[in-house]
Coordinates of C-alpha atoms in Angstrom, one line a residue:
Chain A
X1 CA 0.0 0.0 0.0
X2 CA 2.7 2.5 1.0
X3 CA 4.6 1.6 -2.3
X4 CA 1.3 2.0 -4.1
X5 CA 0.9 5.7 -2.9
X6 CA 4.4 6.5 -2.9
X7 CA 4.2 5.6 -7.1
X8 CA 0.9 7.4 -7.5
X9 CA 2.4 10.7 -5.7
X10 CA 5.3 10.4 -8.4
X11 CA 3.2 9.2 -11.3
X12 CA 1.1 12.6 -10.5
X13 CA 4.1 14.1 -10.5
X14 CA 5.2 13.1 -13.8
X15 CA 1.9 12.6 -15.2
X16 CA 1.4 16.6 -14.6
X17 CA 4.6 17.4 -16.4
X18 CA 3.7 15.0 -19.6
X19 CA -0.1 16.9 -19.4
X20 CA 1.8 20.4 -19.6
X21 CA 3.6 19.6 -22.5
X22 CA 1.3 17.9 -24.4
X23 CA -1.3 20.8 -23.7
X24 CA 1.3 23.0 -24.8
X25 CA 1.8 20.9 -27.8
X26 CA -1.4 20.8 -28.9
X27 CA -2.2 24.9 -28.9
X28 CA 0.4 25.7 -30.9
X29 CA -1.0 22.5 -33.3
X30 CA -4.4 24.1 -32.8
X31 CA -3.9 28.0 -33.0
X32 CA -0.6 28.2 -34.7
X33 CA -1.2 24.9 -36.9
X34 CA 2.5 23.6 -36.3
X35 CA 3.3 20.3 -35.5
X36 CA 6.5 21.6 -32.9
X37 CA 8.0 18.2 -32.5
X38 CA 11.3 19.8 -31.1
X39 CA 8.9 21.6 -28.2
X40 CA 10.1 19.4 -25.8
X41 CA 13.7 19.3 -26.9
X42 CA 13.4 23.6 -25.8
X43 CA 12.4 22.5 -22.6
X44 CA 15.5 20.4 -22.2
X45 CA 17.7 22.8 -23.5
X46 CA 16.1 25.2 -21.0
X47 CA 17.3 22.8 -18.6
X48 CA 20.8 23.2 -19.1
X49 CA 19.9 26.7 -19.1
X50 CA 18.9 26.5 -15.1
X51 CA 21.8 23.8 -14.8
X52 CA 24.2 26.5 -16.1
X53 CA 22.8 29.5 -14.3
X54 CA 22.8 27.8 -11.1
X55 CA 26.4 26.6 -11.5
X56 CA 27.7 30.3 -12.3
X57 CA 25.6 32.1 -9.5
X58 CA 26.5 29.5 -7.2
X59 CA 23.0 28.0 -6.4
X60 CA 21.4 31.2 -6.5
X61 CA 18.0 29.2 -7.7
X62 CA 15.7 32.7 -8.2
X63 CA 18.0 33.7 -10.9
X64 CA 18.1 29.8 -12.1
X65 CA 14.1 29.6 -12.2
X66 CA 13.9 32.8 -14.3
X67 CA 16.8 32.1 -16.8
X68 CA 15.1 28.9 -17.7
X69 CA 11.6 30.3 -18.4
X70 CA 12.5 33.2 -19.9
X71 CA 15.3 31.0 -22.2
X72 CA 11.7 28.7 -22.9
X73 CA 10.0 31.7 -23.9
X74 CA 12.7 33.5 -26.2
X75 CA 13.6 30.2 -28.0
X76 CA 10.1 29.6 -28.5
X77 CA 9.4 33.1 -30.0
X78 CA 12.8 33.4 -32.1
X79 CA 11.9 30.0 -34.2
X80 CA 8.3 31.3 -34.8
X81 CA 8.9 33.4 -37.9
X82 CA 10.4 30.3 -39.4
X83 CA 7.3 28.2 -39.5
X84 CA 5.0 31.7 -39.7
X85 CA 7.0 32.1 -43.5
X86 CA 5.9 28.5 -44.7
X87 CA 2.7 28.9 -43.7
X88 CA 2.2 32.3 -45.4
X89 CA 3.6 30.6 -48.5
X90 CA 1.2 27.9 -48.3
X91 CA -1.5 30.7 -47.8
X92 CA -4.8 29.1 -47.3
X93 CA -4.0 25.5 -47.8
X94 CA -1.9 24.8 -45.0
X95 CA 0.1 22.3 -45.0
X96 CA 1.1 20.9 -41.3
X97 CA 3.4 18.1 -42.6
X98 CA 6.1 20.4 -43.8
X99 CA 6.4 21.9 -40.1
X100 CA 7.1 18.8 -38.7
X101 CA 9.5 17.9 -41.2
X102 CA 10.8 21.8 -40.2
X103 CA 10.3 20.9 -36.4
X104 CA 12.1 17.4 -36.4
X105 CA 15.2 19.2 -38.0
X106 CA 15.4 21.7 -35.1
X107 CA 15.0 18.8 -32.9
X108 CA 18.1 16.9 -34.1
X109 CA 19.9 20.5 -34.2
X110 CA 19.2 21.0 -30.4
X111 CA 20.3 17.1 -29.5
X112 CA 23.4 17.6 -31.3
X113 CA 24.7 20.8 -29.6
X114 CA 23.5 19.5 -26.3
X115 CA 25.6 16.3 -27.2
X116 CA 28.7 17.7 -28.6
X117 CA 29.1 21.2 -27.1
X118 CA 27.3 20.9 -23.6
X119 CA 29.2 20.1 -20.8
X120 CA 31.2 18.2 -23.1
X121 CA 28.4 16.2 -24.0
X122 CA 28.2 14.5 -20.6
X123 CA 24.4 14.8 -18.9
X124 CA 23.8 17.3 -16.6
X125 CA 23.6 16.9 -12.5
X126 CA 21.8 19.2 -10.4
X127 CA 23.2 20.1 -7.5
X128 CA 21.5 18.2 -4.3
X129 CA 20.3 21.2 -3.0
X130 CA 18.2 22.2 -6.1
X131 CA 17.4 18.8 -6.9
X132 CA 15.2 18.2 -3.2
X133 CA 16.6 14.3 -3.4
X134 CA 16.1 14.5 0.7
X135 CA 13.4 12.4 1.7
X136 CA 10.7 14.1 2.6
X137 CA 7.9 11.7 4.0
X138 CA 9.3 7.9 4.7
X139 CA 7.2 4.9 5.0
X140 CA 9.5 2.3 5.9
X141 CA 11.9 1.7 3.1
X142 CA 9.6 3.9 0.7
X143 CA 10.4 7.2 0.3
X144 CA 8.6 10.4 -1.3
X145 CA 11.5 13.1 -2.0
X146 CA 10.7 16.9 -1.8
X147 CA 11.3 17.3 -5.1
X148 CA 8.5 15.1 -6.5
X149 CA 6.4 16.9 -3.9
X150 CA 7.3 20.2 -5.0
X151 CA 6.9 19.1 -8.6
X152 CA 3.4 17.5 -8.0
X153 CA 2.2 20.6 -6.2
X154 CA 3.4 23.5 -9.0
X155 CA 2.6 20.7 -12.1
X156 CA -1.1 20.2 -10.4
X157 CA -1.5 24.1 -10.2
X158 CA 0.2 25.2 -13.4
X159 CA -2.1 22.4 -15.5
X160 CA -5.1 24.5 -13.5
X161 CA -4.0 27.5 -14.5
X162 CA -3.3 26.8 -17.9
X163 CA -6.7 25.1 -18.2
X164 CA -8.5 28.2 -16.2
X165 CA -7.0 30.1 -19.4
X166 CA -8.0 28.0 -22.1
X167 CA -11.6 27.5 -21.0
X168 CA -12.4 30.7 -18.7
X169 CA -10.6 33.5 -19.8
X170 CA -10.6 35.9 -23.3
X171 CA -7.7 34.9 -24.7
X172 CA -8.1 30.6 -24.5
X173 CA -11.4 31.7 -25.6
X174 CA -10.0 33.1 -28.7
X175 CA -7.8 30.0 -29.2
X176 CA -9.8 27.5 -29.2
X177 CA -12.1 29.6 -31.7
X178 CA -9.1 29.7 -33.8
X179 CA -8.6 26.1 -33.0
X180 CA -12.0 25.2 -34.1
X181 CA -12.9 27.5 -37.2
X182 CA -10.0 29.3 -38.2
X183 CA -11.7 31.4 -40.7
X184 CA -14.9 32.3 -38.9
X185 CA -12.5 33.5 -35.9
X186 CA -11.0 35.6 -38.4
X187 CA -14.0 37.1 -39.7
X188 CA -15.5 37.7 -36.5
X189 CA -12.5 39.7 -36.0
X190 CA -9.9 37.9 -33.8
X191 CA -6.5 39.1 -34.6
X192 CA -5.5 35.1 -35.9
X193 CA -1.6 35.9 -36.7
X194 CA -1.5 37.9 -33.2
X195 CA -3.2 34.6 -31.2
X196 CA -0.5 32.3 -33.0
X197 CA 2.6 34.5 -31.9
X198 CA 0.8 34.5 -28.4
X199 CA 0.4 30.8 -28.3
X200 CA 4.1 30.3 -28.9
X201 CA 4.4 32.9 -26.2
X202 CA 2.4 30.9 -23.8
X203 CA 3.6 27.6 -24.8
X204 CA 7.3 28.9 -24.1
X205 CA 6.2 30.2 -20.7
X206 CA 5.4 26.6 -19.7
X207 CA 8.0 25.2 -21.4
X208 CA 9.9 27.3 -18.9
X209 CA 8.1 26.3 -16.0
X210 CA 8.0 22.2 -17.3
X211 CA 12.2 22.5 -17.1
X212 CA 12.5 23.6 -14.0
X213 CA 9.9 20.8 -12.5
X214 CA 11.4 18.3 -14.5
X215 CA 15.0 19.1 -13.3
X216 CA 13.2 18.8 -9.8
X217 CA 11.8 15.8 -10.5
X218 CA 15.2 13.7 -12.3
X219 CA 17.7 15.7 -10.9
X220 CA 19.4 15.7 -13.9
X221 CA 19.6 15.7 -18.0
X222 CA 21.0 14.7 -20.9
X223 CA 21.1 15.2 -24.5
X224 CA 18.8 12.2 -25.4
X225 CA 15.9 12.9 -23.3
X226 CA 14.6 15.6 -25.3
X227 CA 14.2 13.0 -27.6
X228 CA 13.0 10.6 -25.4
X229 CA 10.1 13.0 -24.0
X230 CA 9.0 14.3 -27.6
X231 CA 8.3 10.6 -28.5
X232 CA 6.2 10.5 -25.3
X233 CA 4.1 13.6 -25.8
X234 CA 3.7 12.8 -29.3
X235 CA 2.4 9.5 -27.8
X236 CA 0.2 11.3 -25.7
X237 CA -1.3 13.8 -28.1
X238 CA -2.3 11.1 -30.6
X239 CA -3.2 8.5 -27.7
X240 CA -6.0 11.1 -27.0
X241 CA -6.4 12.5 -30.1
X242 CA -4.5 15.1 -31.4
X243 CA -5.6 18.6 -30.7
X244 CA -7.6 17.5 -27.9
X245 CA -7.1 19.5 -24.9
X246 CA -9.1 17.5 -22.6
X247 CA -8.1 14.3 -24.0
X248 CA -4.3 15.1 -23.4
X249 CA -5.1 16.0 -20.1
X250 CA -6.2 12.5 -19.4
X251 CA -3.5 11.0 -21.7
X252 CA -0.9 12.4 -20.0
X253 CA -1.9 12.0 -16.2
X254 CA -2.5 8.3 -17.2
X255 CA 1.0 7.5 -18.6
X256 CA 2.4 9.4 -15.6
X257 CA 1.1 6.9 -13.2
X258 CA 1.4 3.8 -15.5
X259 CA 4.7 4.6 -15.9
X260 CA 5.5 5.5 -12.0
X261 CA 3.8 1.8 -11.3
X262 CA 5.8 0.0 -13.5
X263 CA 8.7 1.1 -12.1
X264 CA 7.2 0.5 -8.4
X265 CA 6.2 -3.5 -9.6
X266 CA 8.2 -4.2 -12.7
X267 CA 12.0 -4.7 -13.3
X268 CA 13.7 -1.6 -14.0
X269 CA 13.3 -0.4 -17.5
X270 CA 10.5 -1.9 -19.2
X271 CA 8.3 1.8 -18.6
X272 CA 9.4 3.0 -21.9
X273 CA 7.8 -0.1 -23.8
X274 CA 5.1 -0.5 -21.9
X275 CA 4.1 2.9 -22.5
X276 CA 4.1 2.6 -26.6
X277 CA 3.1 -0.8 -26.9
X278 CA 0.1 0.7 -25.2
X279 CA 0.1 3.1 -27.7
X280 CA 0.2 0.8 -30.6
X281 CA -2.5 -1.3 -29.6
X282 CA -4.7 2.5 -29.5
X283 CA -4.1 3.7 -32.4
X284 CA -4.5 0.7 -34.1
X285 CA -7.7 0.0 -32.5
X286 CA -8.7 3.6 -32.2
X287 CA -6.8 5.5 -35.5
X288 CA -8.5 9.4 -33.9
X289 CA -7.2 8.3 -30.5
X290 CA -9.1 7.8 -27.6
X291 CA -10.9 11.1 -27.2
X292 CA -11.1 12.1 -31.0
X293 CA -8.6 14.6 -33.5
X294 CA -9.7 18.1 -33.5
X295 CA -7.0 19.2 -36.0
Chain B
X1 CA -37.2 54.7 -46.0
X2 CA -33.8 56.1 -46.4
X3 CA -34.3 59.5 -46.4
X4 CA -31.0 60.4 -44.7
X5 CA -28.3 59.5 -47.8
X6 CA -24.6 59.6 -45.4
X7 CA -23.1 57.4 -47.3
X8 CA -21.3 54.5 -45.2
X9 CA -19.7 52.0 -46.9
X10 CA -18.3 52.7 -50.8
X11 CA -16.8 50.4 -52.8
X12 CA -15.0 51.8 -56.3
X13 CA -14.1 50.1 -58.8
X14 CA -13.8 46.7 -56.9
X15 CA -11.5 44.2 -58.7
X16 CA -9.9 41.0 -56.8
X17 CA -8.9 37.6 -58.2
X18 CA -8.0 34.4 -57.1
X19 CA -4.8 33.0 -59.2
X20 CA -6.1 33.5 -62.7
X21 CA -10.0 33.5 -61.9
X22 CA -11.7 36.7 -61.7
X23 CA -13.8 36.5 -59.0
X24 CA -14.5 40.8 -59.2
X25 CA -14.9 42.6 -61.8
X26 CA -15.4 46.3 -61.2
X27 CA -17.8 46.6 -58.8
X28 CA -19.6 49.4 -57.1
X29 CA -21.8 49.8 -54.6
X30 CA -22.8 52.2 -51.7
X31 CA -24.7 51.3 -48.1
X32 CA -26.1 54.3 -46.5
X33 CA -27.1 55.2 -43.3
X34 CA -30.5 53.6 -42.6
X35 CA -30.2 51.3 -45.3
X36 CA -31.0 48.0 -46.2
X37 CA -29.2 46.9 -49.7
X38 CA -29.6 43.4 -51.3
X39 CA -27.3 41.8 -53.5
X40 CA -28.8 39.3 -55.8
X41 CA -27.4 36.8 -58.0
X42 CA -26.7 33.1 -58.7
X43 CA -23.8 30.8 -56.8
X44 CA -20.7 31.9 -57.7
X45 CA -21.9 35.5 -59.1
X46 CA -19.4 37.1 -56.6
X47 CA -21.3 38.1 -53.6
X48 CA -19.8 36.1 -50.8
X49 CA -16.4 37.4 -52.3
X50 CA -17.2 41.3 -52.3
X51 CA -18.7 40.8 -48.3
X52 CA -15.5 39.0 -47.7
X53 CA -13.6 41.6 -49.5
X54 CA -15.0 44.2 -47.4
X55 CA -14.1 42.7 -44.8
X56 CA -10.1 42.2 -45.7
X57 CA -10.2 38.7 -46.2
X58 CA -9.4 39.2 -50.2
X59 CA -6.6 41.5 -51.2
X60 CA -8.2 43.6 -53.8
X61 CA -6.6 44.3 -56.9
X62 CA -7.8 47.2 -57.5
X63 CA -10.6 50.0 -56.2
X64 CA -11.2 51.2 -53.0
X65 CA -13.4 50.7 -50.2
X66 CA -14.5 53.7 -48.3
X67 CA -16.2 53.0 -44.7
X68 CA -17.3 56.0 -42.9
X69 CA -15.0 58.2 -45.3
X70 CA -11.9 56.0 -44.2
X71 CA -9.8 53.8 -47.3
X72 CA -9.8 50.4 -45.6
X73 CA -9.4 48.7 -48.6
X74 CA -6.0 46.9 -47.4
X75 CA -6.4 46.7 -43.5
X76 CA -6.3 43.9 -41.7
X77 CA -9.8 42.0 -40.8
X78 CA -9.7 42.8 -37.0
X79 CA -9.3 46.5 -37.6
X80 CA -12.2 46.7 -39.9
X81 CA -14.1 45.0 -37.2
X82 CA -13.3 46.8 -34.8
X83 CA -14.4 49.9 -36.4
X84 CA -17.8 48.6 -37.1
X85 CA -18.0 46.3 -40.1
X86 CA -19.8 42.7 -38.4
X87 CA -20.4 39.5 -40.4
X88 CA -23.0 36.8 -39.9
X89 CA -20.8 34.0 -42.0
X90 CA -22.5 31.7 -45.0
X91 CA -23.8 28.8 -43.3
X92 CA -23.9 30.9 -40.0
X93 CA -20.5 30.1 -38.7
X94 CA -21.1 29.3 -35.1
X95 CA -18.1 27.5 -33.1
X96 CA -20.3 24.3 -32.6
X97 CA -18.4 22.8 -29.8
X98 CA -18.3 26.3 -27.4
X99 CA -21.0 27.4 -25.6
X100 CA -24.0 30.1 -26.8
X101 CA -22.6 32.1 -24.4
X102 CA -18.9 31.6 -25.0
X103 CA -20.1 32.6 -29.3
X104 CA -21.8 35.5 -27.8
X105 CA -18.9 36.7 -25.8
X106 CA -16.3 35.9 -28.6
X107 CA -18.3 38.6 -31.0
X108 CA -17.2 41.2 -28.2
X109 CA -13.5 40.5 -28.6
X110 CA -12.9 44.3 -29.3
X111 CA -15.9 45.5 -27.6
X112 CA -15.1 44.3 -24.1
X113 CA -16.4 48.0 -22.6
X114 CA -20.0 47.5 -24.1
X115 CA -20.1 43.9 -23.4
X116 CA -22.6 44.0 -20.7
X117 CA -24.9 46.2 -22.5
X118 CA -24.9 44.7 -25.7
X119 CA -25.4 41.0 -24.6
X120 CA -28.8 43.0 -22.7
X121 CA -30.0 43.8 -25.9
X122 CA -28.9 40.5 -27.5
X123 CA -31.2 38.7 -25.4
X124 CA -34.1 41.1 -25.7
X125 CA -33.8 40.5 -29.1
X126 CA -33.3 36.3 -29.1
X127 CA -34.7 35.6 -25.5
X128 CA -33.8 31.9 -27.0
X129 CA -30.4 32.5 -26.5
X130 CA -31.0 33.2 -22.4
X131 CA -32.5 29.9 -22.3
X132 CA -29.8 28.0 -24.4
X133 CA -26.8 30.0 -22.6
X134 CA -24.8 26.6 -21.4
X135 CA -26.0 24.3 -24.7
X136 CA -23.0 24.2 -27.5
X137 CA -23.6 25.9 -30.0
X138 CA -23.3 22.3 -32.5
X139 CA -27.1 21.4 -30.9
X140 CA -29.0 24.3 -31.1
X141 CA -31.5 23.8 -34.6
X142 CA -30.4 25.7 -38.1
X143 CA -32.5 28.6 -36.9
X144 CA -31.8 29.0 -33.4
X145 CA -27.6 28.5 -34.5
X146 CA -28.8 31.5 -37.4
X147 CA -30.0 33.7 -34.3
X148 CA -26.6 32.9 -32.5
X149 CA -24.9 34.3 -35.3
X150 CA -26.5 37.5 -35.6
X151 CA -26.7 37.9 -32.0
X152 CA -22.6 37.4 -32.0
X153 CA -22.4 40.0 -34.6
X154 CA -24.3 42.6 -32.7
X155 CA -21.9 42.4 -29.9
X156 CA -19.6 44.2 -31.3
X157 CA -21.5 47.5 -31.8
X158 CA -21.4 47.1 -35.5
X159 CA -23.0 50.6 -37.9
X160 CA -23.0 47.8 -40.8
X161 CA -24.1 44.4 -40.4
X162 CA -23.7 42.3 -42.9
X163 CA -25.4 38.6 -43.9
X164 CA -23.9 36.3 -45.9
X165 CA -27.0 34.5 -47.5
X166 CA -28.5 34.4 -44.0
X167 CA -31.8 32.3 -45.5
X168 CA -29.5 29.2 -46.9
X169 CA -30.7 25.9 -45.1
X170 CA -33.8 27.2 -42.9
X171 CA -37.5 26.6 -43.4
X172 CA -39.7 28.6 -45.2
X173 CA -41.7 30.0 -41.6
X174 CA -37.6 30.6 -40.0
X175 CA -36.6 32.5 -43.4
X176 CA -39.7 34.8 -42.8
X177 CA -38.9 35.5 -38.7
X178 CA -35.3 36.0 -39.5
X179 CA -35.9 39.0 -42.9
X180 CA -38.5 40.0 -39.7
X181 CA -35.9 40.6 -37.8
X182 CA -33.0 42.0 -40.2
X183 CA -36.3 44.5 -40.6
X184 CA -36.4 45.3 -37.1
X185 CA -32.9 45.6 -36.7
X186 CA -33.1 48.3 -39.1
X187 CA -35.3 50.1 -38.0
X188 CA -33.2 50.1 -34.5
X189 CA -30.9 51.6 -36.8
X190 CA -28.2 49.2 -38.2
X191 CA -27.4 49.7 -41.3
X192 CA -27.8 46.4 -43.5
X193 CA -26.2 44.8 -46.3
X194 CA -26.9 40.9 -47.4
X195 CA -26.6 38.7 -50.0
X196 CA -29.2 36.6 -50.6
X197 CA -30.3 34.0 -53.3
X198 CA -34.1 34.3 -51.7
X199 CA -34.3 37.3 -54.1
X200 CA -38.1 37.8 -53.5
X201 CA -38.1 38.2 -49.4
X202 CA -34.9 40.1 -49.8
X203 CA -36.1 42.8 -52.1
X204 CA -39.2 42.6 -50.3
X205 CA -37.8 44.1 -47.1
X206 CA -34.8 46.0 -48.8
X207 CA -34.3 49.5 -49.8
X208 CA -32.1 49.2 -52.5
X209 CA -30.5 46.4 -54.2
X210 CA -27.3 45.6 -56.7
X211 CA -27.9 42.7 -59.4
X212 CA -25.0 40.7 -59.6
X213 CA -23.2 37.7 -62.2
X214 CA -20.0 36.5 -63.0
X215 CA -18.0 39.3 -60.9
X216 CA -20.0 42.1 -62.5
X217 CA -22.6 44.4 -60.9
X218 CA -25.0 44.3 -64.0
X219 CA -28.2 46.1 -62.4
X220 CA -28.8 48.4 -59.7
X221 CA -31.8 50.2 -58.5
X222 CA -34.6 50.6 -55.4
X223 CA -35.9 47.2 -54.3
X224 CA -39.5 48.0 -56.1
X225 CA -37.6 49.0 -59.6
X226 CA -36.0 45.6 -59.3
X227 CA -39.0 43.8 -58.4
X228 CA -40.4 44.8 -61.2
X229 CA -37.7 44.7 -63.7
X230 CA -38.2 41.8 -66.4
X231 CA -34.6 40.6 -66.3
X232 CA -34.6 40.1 -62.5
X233 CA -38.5 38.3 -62.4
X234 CA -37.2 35.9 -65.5
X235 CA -33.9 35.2 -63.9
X236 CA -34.1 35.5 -60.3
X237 CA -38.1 35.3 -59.1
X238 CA -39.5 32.2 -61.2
X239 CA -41.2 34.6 -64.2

């Protein structure tokens, strides 16, 4: 029972983080109409970012916290224009393909500096005190870490947040209308190009906020799991469907806590196959994912 | 009926293409104050295009469009919005999976101040809409969703409202309600401009109206002249 709660409080955890970027991934899909496969590869890098920042201002984690988000949100803004010139040559008829092919490229660019010019290439540690690896609560030999905690608490409330602003507020009003009928949200007079830059915006904002919990929550990086954590949101957005904001939600929070219980009951590393064999068999049973595409 | 003549909207000269088809040709045609105009004409005459056009959607390649003395031939669409030009869309262009009241609320996007005050009025015009505030929008009936639409367009405080062949798809007692209305909106002092393929209700309720095929304005005149004109009753109201 104890181990049982101890891998639901990190699945939660984790879960949060995968529902953040895949929510994140799907409204620049929806508004924007990218497929940003390197999305989570910016989050990594942002990690290094904090990594770095906190290594030159010797722990100083305020200044570490803000380097990373703001590094999220200016990488996320810079590469916009890119994809924002193939679409306007596409005009009308957009084709989405292309910007994956685009985003896949800046993927395999970001891996490759993080491998070759990074710390030498070698993964990243966080230093002990950033990382919270001190147990917080014990149950006999189980342990819950303060990080986790910490990472469950700000993912829980940042995936609230970002879903208060989707559903409740102006703006994620005007996104999903965008989302939903591009062209009547532009004749009713929603500024459409202005909405995309501000989903990159917003996207890159939690990008910021996704590094930071997930260098909480594994205490340290390396150049391959960008790649490992875009295959897994790309999972989870066409698990539940892509474009579907509500179905990520679930997607994600799901695979969190398979995943954490796997590692709780099952040898070591079988989490990662687990997680797309699931993924095979629901697509191939279900080819709009669970909850439907809305793209 | 129209006695006022401030001119509102004015479109010059009108040309716009898409690739090599000529979808414009040339076209003029004034709204003012007060009015109701009708464009008539056949799928594909050009009407949905020049609405659109006004609105920004369609670069124009050539002419001008003159709202309220202001060239806003080449602004963006959320400008000319915002300044007062609303549309209720072809097929009425509701987000079907958001709420009546989050449609209603999304036609205030630049008119946050009057928001309040114009979603008052919106329901003293379409009480249905009070009742249906938490339904999507995808479940309300053809008419009720045609309602919706207008009632999003009025949120923004618009001087010219126009309809996108607003009869398309409803039943015959619906299509006479909703040119009811579009009168009674008038009258409250909208100006109105619609396309319409109904050419017999439209001219019935409009002022004036602008004949229109293959891009080219090719009659214009007041809604009885065209009533009565052979050309129009042969082509457009069954003989």
């Amino acid at each position: 029972m104890n181990l049982f709660l101890a891998q639901l409080i990190s699945g939660l955890a984790l879960g949060s983080i995968y529902v953040l970027l895949a929510t994140g991934f799907n409204l620049m899909l929806l508004v924007a109409r990218i497929i940003q496969f390197a999305y989570p590869h910016f989050v990594v890098l942002s990690m290094y970012v904090c990594w770095y920042v906190l290594r030159v201002t010797n722990d100083n984690i305020v200044l570490a916290i803000l380097a990373a988000i703001l590094f999220a949100v200016f990488l996320n803004i810079v590469t916009q224009p890119i994809f924002r010139h193939l679409m306007r040559r596409r005009e009308e008829e957009t084709d989405i393909n292309i910007t994956f092919i685009v985003a896949l490229g800046m993927s395999m660019i970001v891996t490759d500096v993080m491998s070759h010019e990074l710390n030498e290439g070698f993964a990243i540690a966080f230093p002990e005190a950033w990382a919270g690896r001190e147990a917080f609560i014990r149950f006999g030999l189980v342990t819950i870490s303060m990080g986790e905690i910490f990472t469950l608490v700000v993912g829980i409330i940042a995936v609230i947040g970002f879903f208060y602003l989707l559903y409740r507020m102006k703006l994620g009003r005007s996104f999903r209308a965008i989302a939903e009928e591009p062209y009547v949200a532009r004749l009713v007079g929603i500024p459409v190009t202005r909405m995309g830059i501000y989903s990159y915006a917003i996207a890159g904002l939690l990008g910021g906020i996704i590094a930071v919990l997930l260098s909480l929550l594994l205490g340290s990086a390396s150049a391959g799991l960008g790649e490992m954590v875009a295959l897994k949101v790309l999972a989870v957005a066409i698990v539940a469907g892509l474009g579907n904001l509500l179905g990520g939600l679930v997607c994600g929070l799901f695979l969190g806590i398979a995943e954490a219980m796997v590692m709780g009951y099952f040898p070591g590393s079988w989490s990662n196959a687990i997680a797309f064999v699931l993924m095979l068999v629901i697509v191939l049973a279900k080819p709009h994912g669970l909850f439907g595409t809305r793209v | 009926m129209a006695q006022n003549k401030v001119n509102l909207l004015k479109i010059e000269d009108l040309s716009v293409s898409y690739g090599y088809v000529k979808a414009l040709k040339q076209a003029s045609l004034e709204v003012n104050e007060g009015e109701i105009v009708v464009l008539i004409g056949a799928n594909g005459a050009g009407k949905s295009t020049l609405l659109a056009t006004v609105l920004g959607v369609h670069r124009a390649d050539s002419g001008t469009i003159l709202f309220m003395g202001d060239d806003i031939t080449l602004r963006p669409t959320e400008t000319i919005v915002a300044s007062g030009i609303s549309i209720v869309p072809e097929e009425r262009g509701i987000f079907p999976s958001m709420t009546v009241w989050e449609n209603l609320q999304l036609g205030a996007f630049h008119n946050t101040r009057d928001a309040i005050k114009n979603l008052k009025r919106v329901l003293e015009w379409f009480p249905i809409l009070a009742e249906r505030r938490d339904q999507v929008g995808g479940l309300l009936s053809g008419g009720e969703q045609q309602m919706l639409s207008l009632g999003r367009a009025l949120m923004s405080s618009p001087k010219l409202l126009m309809l996108d062949e607003p009869s398309l798809g409803l039943s015959p007692v619906i299509v006479t309600e909703l040119f009811n209305i579009i009168v009674d909106l008038n009258k409250e002092g909208y100006a109105i401009l619609l396309s319409e393929q109904n050419a017999r209700k439209a001219l019935e309720c409009a002022h004036r109206g602008y004949v229109m095929e293959t891009g080219e304005v090719i009659l214009q005149g007041s809604a009885q002249k065209l009533l009565r004109d052979q050309r129009v009753r042969q082509a457009y109201l069954g003989g």
